[in-house]
Structures are given as structure tokens and as C-alpha cells.
Coordinates of C-alpha atoms and ligand atoms in Angstrom, one line a residue:
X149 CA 179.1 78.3 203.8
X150 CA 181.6 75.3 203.9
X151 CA 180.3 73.4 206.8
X152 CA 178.0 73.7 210.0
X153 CA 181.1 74.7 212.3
X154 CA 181.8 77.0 210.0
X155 CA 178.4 78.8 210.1
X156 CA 177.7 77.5 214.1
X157 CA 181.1 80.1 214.3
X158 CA 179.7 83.1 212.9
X159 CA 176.0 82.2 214.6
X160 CA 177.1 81.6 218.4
X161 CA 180.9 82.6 218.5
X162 CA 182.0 86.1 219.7
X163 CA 185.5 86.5 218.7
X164 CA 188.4 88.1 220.2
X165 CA 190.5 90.8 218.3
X166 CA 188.2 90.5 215.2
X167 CA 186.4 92.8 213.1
X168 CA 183.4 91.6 214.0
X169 CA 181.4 92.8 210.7
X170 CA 184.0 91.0 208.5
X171 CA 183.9 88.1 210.7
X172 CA 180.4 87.7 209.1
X173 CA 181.4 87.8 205.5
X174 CA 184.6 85.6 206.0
X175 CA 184.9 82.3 206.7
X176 CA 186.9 81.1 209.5
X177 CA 190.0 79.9 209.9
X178 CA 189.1 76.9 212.1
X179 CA 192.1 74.2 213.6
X180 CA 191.5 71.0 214.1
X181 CA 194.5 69.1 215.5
X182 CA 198.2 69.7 215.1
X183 CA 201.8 68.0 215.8
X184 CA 205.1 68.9 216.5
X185 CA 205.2 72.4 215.3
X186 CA 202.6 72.1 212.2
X187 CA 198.4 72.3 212.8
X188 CA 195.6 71.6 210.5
X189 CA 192.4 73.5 209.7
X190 CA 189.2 71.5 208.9
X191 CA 189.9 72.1 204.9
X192 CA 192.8 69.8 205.5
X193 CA 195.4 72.0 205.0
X194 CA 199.0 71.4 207.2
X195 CA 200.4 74.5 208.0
X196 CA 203.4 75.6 210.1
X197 CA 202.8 77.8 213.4
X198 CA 204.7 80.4 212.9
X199 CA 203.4 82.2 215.6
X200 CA 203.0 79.1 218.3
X201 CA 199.8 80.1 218.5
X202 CA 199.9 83.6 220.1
X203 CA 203.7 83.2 220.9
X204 CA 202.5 80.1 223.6
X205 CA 202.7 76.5 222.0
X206 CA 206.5 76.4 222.8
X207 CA 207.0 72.2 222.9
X208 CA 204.9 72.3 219.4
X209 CA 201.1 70.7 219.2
X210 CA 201.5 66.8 220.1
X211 CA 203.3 66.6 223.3
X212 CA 202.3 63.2 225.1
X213 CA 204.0 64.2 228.4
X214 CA 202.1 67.1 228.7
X215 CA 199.0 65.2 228.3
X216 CA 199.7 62.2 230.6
X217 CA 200.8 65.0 233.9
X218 CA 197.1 66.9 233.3
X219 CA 195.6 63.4 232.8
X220 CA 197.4 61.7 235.8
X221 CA 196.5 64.8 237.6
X222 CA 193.0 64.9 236.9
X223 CA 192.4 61.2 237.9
X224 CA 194.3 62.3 241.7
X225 CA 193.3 66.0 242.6
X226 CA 191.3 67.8 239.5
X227 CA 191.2 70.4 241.8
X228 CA 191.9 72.2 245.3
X229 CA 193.0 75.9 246.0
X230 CA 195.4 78.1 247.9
X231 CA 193.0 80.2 249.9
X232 CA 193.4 80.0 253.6
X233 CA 196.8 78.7 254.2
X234 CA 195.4 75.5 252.2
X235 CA 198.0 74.1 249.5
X236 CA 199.0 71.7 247.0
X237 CA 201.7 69.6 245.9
X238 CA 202.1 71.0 242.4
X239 CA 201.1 74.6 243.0
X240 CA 204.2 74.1 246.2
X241 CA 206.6 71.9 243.6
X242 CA 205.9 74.4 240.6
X243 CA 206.5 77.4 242.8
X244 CA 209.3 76.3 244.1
X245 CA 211.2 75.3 240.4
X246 CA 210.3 78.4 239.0
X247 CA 212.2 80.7 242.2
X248 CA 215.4 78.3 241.4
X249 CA 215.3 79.2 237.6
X250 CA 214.6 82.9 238.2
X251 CA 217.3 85.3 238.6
X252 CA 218.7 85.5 242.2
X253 CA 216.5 88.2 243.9
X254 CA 213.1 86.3 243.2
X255 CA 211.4 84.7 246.4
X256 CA 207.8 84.3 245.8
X257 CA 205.3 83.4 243.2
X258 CA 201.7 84.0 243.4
X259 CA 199.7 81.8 240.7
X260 CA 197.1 83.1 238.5
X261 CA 195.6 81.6 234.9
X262 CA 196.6 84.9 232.3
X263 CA 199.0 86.8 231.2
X264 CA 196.7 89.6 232.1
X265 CA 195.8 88.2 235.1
X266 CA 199.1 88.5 236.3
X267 CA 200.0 92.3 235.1
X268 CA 197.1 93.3 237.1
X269 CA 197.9 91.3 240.1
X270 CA 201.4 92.9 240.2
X271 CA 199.9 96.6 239.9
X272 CA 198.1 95.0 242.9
X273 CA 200.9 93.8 244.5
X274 CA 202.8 97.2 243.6
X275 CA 200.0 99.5 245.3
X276 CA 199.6 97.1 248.3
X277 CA 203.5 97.1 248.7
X278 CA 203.2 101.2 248.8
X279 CA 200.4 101.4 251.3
X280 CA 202.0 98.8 253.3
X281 CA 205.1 101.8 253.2
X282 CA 202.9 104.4 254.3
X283 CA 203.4 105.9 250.8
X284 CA 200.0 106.3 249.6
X285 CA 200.7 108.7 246.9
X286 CA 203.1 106.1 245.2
X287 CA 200.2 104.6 243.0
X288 CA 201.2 105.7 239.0
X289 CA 202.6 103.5 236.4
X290 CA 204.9 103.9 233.4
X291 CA 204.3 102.1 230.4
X292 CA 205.8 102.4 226.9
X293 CA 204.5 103.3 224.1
X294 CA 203.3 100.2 221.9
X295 CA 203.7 97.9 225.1
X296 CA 201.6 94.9 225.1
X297 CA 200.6 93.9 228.6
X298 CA 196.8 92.6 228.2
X299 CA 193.1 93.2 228.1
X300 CA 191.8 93.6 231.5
X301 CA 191.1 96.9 233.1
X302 CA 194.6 97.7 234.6
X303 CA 196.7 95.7 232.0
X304 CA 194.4 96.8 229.0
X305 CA 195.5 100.5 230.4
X306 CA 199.0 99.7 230.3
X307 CA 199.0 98.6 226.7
X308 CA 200.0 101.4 224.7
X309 CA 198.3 100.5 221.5
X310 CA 195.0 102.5 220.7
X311 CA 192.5 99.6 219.5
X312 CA 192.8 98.2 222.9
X313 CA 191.7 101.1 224.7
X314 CA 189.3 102.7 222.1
X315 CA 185.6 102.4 223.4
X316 CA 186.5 101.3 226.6
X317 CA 187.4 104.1 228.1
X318 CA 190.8 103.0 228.6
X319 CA 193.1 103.9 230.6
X320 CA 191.7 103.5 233.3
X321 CA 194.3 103.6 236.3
X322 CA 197.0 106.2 236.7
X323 CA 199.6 105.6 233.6
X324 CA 201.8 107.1 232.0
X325 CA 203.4 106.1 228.2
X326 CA 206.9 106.9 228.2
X327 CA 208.5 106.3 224.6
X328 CA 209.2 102.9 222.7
X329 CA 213.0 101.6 222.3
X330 CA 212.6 101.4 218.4
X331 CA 216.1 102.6 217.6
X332 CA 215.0 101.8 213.5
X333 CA 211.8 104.1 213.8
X334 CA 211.9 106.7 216.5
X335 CA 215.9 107.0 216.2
X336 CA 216.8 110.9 215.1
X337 CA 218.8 111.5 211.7
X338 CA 222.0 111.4 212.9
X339 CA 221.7 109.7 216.0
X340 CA 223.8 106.4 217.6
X341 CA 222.0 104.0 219.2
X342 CA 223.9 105.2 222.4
X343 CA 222.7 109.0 222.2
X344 CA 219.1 107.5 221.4
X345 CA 218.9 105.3 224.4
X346 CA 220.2 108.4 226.7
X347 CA 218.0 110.4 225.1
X348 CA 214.8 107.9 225.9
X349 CA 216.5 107.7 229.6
X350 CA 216.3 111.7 229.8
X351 CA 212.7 111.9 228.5
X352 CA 211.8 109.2 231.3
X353 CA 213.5 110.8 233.8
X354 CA 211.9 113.9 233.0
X355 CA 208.3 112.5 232.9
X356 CA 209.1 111.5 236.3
X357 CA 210.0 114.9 237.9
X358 CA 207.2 116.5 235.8
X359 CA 205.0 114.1 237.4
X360 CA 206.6 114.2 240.7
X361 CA 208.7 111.1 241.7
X362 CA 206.5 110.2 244.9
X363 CA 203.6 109.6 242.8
X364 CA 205.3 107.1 240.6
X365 CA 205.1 103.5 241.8
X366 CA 206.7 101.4 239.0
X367 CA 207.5 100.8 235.2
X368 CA 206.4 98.2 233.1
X369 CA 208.5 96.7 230.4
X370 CA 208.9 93.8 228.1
X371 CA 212.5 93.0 227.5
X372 CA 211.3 92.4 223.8
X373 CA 208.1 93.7 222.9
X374 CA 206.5 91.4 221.3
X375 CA 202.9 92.2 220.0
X376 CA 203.8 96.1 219.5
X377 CA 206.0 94.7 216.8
X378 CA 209.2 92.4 217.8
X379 CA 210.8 95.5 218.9
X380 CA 214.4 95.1 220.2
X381 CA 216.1 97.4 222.8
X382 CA 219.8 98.5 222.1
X383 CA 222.1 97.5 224.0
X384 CA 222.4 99.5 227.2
X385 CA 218.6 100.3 227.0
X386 CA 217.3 98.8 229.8
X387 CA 220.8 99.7 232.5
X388 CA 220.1 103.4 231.7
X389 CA 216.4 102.9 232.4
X390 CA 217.0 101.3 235.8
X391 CA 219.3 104.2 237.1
X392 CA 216.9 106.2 236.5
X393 CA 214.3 103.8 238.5
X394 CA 216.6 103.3 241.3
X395 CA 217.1 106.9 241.5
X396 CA 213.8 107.5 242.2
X397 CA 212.7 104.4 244.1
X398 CA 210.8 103.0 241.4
X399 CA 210.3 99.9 241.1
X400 CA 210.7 97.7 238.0
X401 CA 208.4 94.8 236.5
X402 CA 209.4 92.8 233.5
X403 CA 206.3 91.5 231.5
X404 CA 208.1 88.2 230.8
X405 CA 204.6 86.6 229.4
X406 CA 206.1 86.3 225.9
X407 CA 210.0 86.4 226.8
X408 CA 210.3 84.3 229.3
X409 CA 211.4 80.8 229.2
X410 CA 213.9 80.8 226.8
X411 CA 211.9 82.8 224.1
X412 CA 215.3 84.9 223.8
X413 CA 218.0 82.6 224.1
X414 CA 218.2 82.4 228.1
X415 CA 215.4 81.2 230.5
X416 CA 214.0 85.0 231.1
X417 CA 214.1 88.0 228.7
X418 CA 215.6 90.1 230.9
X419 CA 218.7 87.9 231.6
X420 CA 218.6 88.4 227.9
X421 CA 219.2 92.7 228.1
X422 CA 220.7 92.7 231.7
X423 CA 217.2 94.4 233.4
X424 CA 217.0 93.4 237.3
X425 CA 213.3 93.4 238.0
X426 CA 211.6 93.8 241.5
X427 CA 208.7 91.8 239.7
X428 CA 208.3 89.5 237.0
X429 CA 205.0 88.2 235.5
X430 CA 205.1 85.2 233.3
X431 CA 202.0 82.8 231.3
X432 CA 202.5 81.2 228.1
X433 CA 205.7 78.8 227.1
X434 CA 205.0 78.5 231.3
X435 CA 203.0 75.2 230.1
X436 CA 203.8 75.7 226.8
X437 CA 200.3 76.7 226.5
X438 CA 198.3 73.3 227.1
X439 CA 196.7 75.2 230.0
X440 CA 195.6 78.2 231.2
X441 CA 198.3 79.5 233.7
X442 CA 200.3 82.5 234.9
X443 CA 202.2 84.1 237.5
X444 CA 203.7 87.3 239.3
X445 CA 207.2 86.4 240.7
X446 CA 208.6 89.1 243.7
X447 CA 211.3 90.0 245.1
X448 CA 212.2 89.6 249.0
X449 CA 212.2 93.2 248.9
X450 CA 208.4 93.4 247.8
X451 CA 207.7 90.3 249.8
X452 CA 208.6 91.7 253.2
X453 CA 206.2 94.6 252.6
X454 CA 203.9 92.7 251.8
X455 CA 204.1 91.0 255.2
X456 CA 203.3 94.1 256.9
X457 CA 200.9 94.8 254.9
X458 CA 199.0 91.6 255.5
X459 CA 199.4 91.7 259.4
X460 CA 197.7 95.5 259.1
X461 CA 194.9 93.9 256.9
X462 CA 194.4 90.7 258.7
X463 CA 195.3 89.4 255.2
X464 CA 196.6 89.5 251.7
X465 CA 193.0 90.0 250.7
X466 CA 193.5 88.8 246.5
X467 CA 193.2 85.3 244.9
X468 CA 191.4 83.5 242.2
X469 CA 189.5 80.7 242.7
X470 CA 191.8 78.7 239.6
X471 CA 194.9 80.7 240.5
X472 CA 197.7 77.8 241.2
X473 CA 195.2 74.9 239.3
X474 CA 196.4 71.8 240.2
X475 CA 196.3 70.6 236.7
X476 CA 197.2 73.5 235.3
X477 CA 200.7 73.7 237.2
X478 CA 200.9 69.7 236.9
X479 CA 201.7 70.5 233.1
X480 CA 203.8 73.6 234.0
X481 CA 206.5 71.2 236.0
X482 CA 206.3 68.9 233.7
X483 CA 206.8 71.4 231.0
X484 CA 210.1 72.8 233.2
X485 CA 210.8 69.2 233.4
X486 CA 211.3 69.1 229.6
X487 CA 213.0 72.3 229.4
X488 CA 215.4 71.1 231.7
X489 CA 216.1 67.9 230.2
X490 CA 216.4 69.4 226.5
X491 CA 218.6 72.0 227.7
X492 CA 215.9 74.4 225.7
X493 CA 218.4 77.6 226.4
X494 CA 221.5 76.0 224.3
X495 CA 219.0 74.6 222.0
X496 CA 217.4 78.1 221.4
X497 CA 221.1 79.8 221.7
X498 CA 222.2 77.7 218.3
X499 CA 219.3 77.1 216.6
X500 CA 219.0 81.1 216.8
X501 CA 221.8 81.2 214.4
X502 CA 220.2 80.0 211.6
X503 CA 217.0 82.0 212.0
X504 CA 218.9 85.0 212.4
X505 CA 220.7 84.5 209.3
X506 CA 217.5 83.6 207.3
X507 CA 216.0 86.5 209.3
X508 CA 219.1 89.0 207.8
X509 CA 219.1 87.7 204.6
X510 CA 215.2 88.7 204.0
X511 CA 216.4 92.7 204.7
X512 CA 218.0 92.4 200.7
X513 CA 214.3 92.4 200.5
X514 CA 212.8 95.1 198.5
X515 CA 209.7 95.3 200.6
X516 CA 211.8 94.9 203.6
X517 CA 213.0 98.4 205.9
X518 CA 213.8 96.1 208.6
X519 CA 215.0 92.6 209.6
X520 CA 214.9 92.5 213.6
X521 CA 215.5 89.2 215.7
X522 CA 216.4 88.0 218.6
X523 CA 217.0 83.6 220.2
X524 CA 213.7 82.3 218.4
X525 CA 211.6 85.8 217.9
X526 CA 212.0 88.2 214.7
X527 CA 209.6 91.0 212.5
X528 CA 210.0 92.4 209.1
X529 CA 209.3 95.9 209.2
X530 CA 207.6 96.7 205.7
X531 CA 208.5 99.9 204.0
X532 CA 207.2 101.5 200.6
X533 CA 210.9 103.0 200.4
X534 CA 214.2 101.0 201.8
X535 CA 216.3 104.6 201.9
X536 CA 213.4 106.9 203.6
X537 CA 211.6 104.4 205.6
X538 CA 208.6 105.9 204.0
X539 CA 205.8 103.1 204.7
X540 CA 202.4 101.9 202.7
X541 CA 199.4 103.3 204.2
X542 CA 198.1 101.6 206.9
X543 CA 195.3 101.4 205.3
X544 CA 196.6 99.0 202.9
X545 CA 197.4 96.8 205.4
X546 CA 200.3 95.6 203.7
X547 CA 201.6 93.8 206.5
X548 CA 198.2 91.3 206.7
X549 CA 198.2 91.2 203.2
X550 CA 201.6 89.3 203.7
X551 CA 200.3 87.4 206.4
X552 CA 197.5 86.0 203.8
X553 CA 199.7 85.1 201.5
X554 CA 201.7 83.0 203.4
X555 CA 199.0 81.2 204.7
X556 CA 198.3 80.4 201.2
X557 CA 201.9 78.7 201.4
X558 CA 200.6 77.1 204.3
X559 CA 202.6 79.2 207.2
X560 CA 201.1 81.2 209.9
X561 CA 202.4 84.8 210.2
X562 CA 201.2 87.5 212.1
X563 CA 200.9 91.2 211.5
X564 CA 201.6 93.5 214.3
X565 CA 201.2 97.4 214.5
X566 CA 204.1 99.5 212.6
X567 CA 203.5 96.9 209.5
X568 CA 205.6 94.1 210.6
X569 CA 205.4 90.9 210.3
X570 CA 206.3 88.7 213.4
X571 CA 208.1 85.1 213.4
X572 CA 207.9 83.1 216.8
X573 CA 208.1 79.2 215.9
X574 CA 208.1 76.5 218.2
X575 CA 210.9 76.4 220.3
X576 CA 210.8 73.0 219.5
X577 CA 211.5 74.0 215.4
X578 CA 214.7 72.2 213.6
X579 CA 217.1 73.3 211.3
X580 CA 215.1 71.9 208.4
X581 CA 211.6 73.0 209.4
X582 CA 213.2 76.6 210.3
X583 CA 214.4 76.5 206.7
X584 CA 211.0 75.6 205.2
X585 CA 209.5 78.1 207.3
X586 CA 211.6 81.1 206.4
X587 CA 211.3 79.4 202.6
X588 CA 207.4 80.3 202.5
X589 CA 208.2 83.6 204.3
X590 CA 210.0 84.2 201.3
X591 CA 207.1 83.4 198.7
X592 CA 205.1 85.3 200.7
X593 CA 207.0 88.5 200.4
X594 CA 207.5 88.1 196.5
X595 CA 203.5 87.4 196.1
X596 CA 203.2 90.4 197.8
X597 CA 205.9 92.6 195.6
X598 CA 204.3 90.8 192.5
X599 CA 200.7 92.3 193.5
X600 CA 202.3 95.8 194.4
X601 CA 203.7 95.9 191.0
Ligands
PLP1009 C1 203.8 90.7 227.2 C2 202.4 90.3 227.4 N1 201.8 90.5 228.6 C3 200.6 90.1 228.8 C4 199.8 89.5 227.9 C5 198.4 89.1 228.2 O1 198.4 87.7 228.3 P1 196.9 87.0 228.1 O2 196.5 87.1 226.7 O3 197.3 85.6 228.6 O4 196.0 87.6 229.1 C6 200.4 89.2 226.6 C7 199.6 88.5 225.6 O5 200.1 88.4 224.4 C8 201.7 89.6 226.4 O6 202.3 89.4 225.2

């Protein structure tokens, strides 16, 4: 054992998305400190987030004006709530920015502190808006396939990946999984992109009548799903989708917790691929992760029901007791602030060029099936065979084996499911650190051929 935090770790610390066995026989991978868009772990080592964190650390790992806005608000008002018609001036001032840099239709944010958080507190909001209609029956929700949306009862259910519901008994609300947009995999011999996307519009819509359109409150979507594997919808995707929505009074929610702010070239993800949500949820590059913090944006539409809703109930009976932290959302303005002032979309828009080119380039890649990117986001889908797709087994675990070996070149990477490996740097990233980074992606891949050999 290297060092008392090392073994304190495995003594006291019960870790998140870990194999907890292994966790026992490993050491961990402990960081220290970090700057702009490189951290340290305690052996000293300097490597380059590849994954800001868990997509999050958008303005990089050293930004003073983050830290002075929680500090100065600390020393004013470390804390105060929204309960009760009671308010504050950041929750009001970071409310308020966020409706003028959401598309047009948005009205109203309610604050919470997680991603997760705030996909259950829009099934909430979904299910309260239907009672509030008299439309008791409209309570189910579609999900996709490999969707992402969190860990908590209702959002854990959503996800449509199997370790997150094995042994809990997940799902445990009404869902259903309607298929993934994953034109490269699930596309038929033969098929265009256009014919696949009608075809995924046909199944949807008749999951829906199967199911019986009043009992369908809303579909869930990322506009880029990020932890499922970077996967990209084809053009046209998400306007078939939402006809078929609309048609049946559906409603819509884009999970923008990884998408939005400027992930994808433009402030939300779906600006990006032309979806018009009724809701949005949104966490992460919010405060580019120096605090906890989420949200639910609505629509007037939703809103309005809501209303009556309230004035049946005496109330809009939901809150958390940190939802709309003062500190929290003093470091998400000032986090808009810098946005703003950096003009992060146009900064995202041409520095995207460059990693999409680096990004192409590694699909000559023998182990690569497919290179997939989109504004600062990407994969590598690994394949055993370029012309069949034909993958390594799972069990291999190819993809983490990559992910190890770049972290040897000192780079984080992340596997996801599919055997991909996902790319989502600091938005903050320059040409020259984008180059070293796609550099020891490179290595990476040819350790990995060299040990397949
Ligand atoms: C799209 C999406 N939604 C929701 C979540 C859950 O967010 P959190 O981990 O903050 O609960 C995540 C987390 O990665 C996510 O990617």
C-alpha cells in the first residue's frame, strides 16, 4: 500500500460505479489538485482530463473567478432557501440568465443540486402537470435504449443500461425503452440514415398505440447520448420523433445535463439537432462543476398547469432544502458570466474543427469501426473487424484496456458501453493541448493493437 490515503480509501470509502471487490486489490486513482485542463494524482503524475471529470469541469481545474463568487458568497449569505415564497438574489439573478439563454418557449426554472435530481423532478413535474389536466392515466415515460439519465429511483429507471438497474429492482416507475439512434450499430444492411430514422419513428409510434397514447406522458432524450456511448442522432432524428410526440400530445424533455452549455457547439444540445422540448433539465458545465447544482427548465405551456395544479393542492408540494444554493448558483452566474464574455459557443464552433479532424483521422485506425464527434464531444467505437463490425468480447474489455493505457500517457479516457471510448475535454482546451491530447489517444490505441498482436 502506497500511502495512508491510499489504504484510509479502501478502509472507509464506498465508491460509486466500482467493482467493489477489485477496488480492494487496486490502488486508487486519487487527485490532488489540477489547472487549466490538466489534474494531478498524489504519485505526482500531470495528466490531461479528457473526460472533464464526468463531462463537468468545463472552464478547466483553476478558475479564480469561480472561487472568489462562492467565497464572496459565503462571507454574505452561505445560505437561505426558496420554500414559502422566500427568495434570493442569485437563485432570482441565475434563474432569470438561464430563461434568456434558453430557447424561446422556456419560462421557469426550478433549482435542484443533480443531474438526477432534476430528471426526477421533471417526471414530477410531468405527472403533476397531468393531474392538474384531469388526465390521470397520462403517467408512462419513454426512454431509449442506452439513455443515461441518472441513479435515483425514477431517473435510475429511465437509464437504459442494465448495471444501473441490476439488483435494484429497477425500473421502478412506468417506462418504456424505445430504440437508440445508433445509425453505425443498429442501422440495417442496406439502409440510409433516412429510412433508419423513419423506421425508429415507426417503431416509436407504434410502441405508443400498443401502449395506448393516453397513458403516455412524455419522452426523454439526450440530444447526444453521452454515457451510453457519444452516440449521435442523424440528421432529421429528433423532427420525426417530435411529430410523432405532438401527434399524440406527448410531451418532450431534453436531458441537457451533459449537452447543454455549449457541449455541442451551441448553448443547448438540442439547438444543436433542432428538438423543441417542453422541458429541459440541465447540471454540470451549469457551474462548470465547482458546485453541486441542477435544474428543470419549463415551458409556459407546463407552467400554466402547474398553476392550477397548485391552487387545487394549496401548493406546489416539492423542493429540496439545497435546491437554488445560494453559493451554488453564485458560481453558476458567474460561470454564465464567463461563457458570455468568452463567447464559449464560437470558441467551441472552431476549436471543434480540429478535434473533429483528429477525431476522423483516428477511423484509419485498425482497431477503430467508428470515429463519432460532435462541437467538443467524440467516441471510438472499437471493433475486432473494420468491414463486419464484429467486436472483442466484452469480456475483454478492450475499451478499458484502452482507457489504461492512456493513462499511462498520462490522459484520462473513459470507456462507455458498446466499447467506445469517449473524448470530452475542457471546453476551455486549445489548439495545442487538443493536439497533445488526441497525440496520447493515439499511443494509446497502438499499445493496445501492440498487446492484441
Ligand atoms: C444526461 C445525463 N442526465 C443525468 C445525469 C445524472 O447526473 P448526476 O450524476 O449529477 O446525478 C447524467 C450524469 O452523467 C447525465 O449524463
Amino acid at each position: 500500500m502506497r500511502n495512508a490515503h491510499a489504504e484510509h480509501d479502501k478502509k472507509y470509502v464506498l465508491h460509486p460505479y466500482t467493482n467493489l471487490s477489485a477496488h480492494q486489490e487496486l490502488d486508487p486513482f486519487i487527485i490532488t489538485h489540477g489547472e487549466g485542463i490538466y489534474v494531478w494524482d498524489d504519485q505526482g503524475n500531470k495528466l490531461i482530463e479528457g473526460m472533464s471529470g464526468l463531462w463537468c469541469a468545463s472552464l478547466g481545474f483553476n478558475e479564480q473567478r469561480l472561487v472568489d463568487a462562492a467565497t464572496k458568497q459565503m462571507q454574505k449569505l452561505p445560505f437561505s432557501h426558496l420554500f414559502s415564497h422566500r427568495s434570493t438574489e442569485p437563485a432570482i439573478e441565475l434563474s432569470q440568465k438561464l430563461i434568456e439563454i434558453a430557447p424561446d418557449n422556456m419560462a421557469k426554472v426550478f433549482l435542484v443540486n443533480s443531474g438526477s435530481e432534476a430528471v426526477d423532478m421533471a417526471i414530477k413535474i410531468v405527472w403533476y402537470y397531468n393531474n392538474a389536466l384531469d388526465r390521470p392515466k397520462k403517467k408512462k415515460i419513454i426512454s431509449r435504449k442506452r439513455a443515461y439519465h441518472g441513479i435515483t429511483i425514477a431517473s435510475g429507471s429511465l437509464t437504459g443500461l442494465p448495471y444501473v438497474h441490476d439488483g435494484f429492482d429497477l425500473p421502478a416507475i412506468p417506462v418504456m425503452h424505445t430504440e437508440t439512434p445508433h445509425f453505425y450499430r443498429e442501422g440495417q444492411t442496406g439502409e440510409t440514415e433516412d429510412q433508419f430514422t423513419d423506421r425508429l419513428a415507426q417503431t416509436l409510434e407504434e410502441q405508443i398505440i400498443a401502449e395506448d397514447p393516453d397513458t403516455i406522458a412524455a419522452f426523454i432524450a439526450e440530444p447526444v447520448m453521452g454515457a451510453g456511448g457519444v452516440l449521435i442522432p442523424p440528421a432529421g432524428y429528433f423532427q420525426k420523433i417530435q411529430t410523432v410526440l405532438d401527434k399524440h400530445d406527448i410531451l418532450l424533455i431534453c436531458d441537457e445535463v451533459i449537452c447543454g452549455f455549449a457541449r455541442t457547439g451551441e448553448m443547448f444540445g438540442s439547438q444543436t439537432f433542432n428538438a423543441k422540448p417542453d422541458l429541459m433539465t440541465i447540471a454540470k458545465q451549469l457551474s462548470s462543476a465547482y458546485q453541486p447544482i441542477g435544474g428543470v427548465m419549463i415551458s409556459e405551456k407546463v407552467y400554466e398547469a402547474m398553476v392550477k395544479g397548485s391552487d387545487r393542492h394549496g401548493m406546489f408540494g416539492s423542493g429540496n432544502t439545497y435546491g437554488g444554493h445560494p453559493v451554488a448558483a453564485a458560481v453558476a452566474i458567474e460561470t454564465l458570466n464567463i461563457y458570455k464574455e468568452r463567447n464559449i459557443t464560437d470558441h467551441v464552433k472552431s476549436l471543434s474543427v480540429l478535434f473533429q479532424q483528429r477525431l476522423d483521422a483516428l477511423a484509419e485506425h485498425p482497431l477503430v469501426g467508428q470515429a463519432r464527434g460532435v462541437g467538443l464531444i467524440g467516441a471510438l467505437e472499437i471493433v475486432k473487424d473494420k468491414e463486419t463490425k464484429e467486436q472483442y468480447p466484452l469480456s475483454d474489455k478492450v475499451a478499458a484496456q484502452i482507457a489504461n493505457y492512456a493513462r499511462a500517457h498520462n490522459l484520462i479516457l473513459r470507456p462507455t458501453p458498446g466499447d467506445s471510448v469517449a473524448l470530452c475535454p475542457p471546453l476551455i482546451i486549445n489548439d495545442k493541448e487538443l493536439n497533445i491530447m488526441f497525440d496520447r489517444v493515439e499511443l494509446a490505441l497502438n499499445d493496445m493493437s501492440a498487446a492484441l498482436a
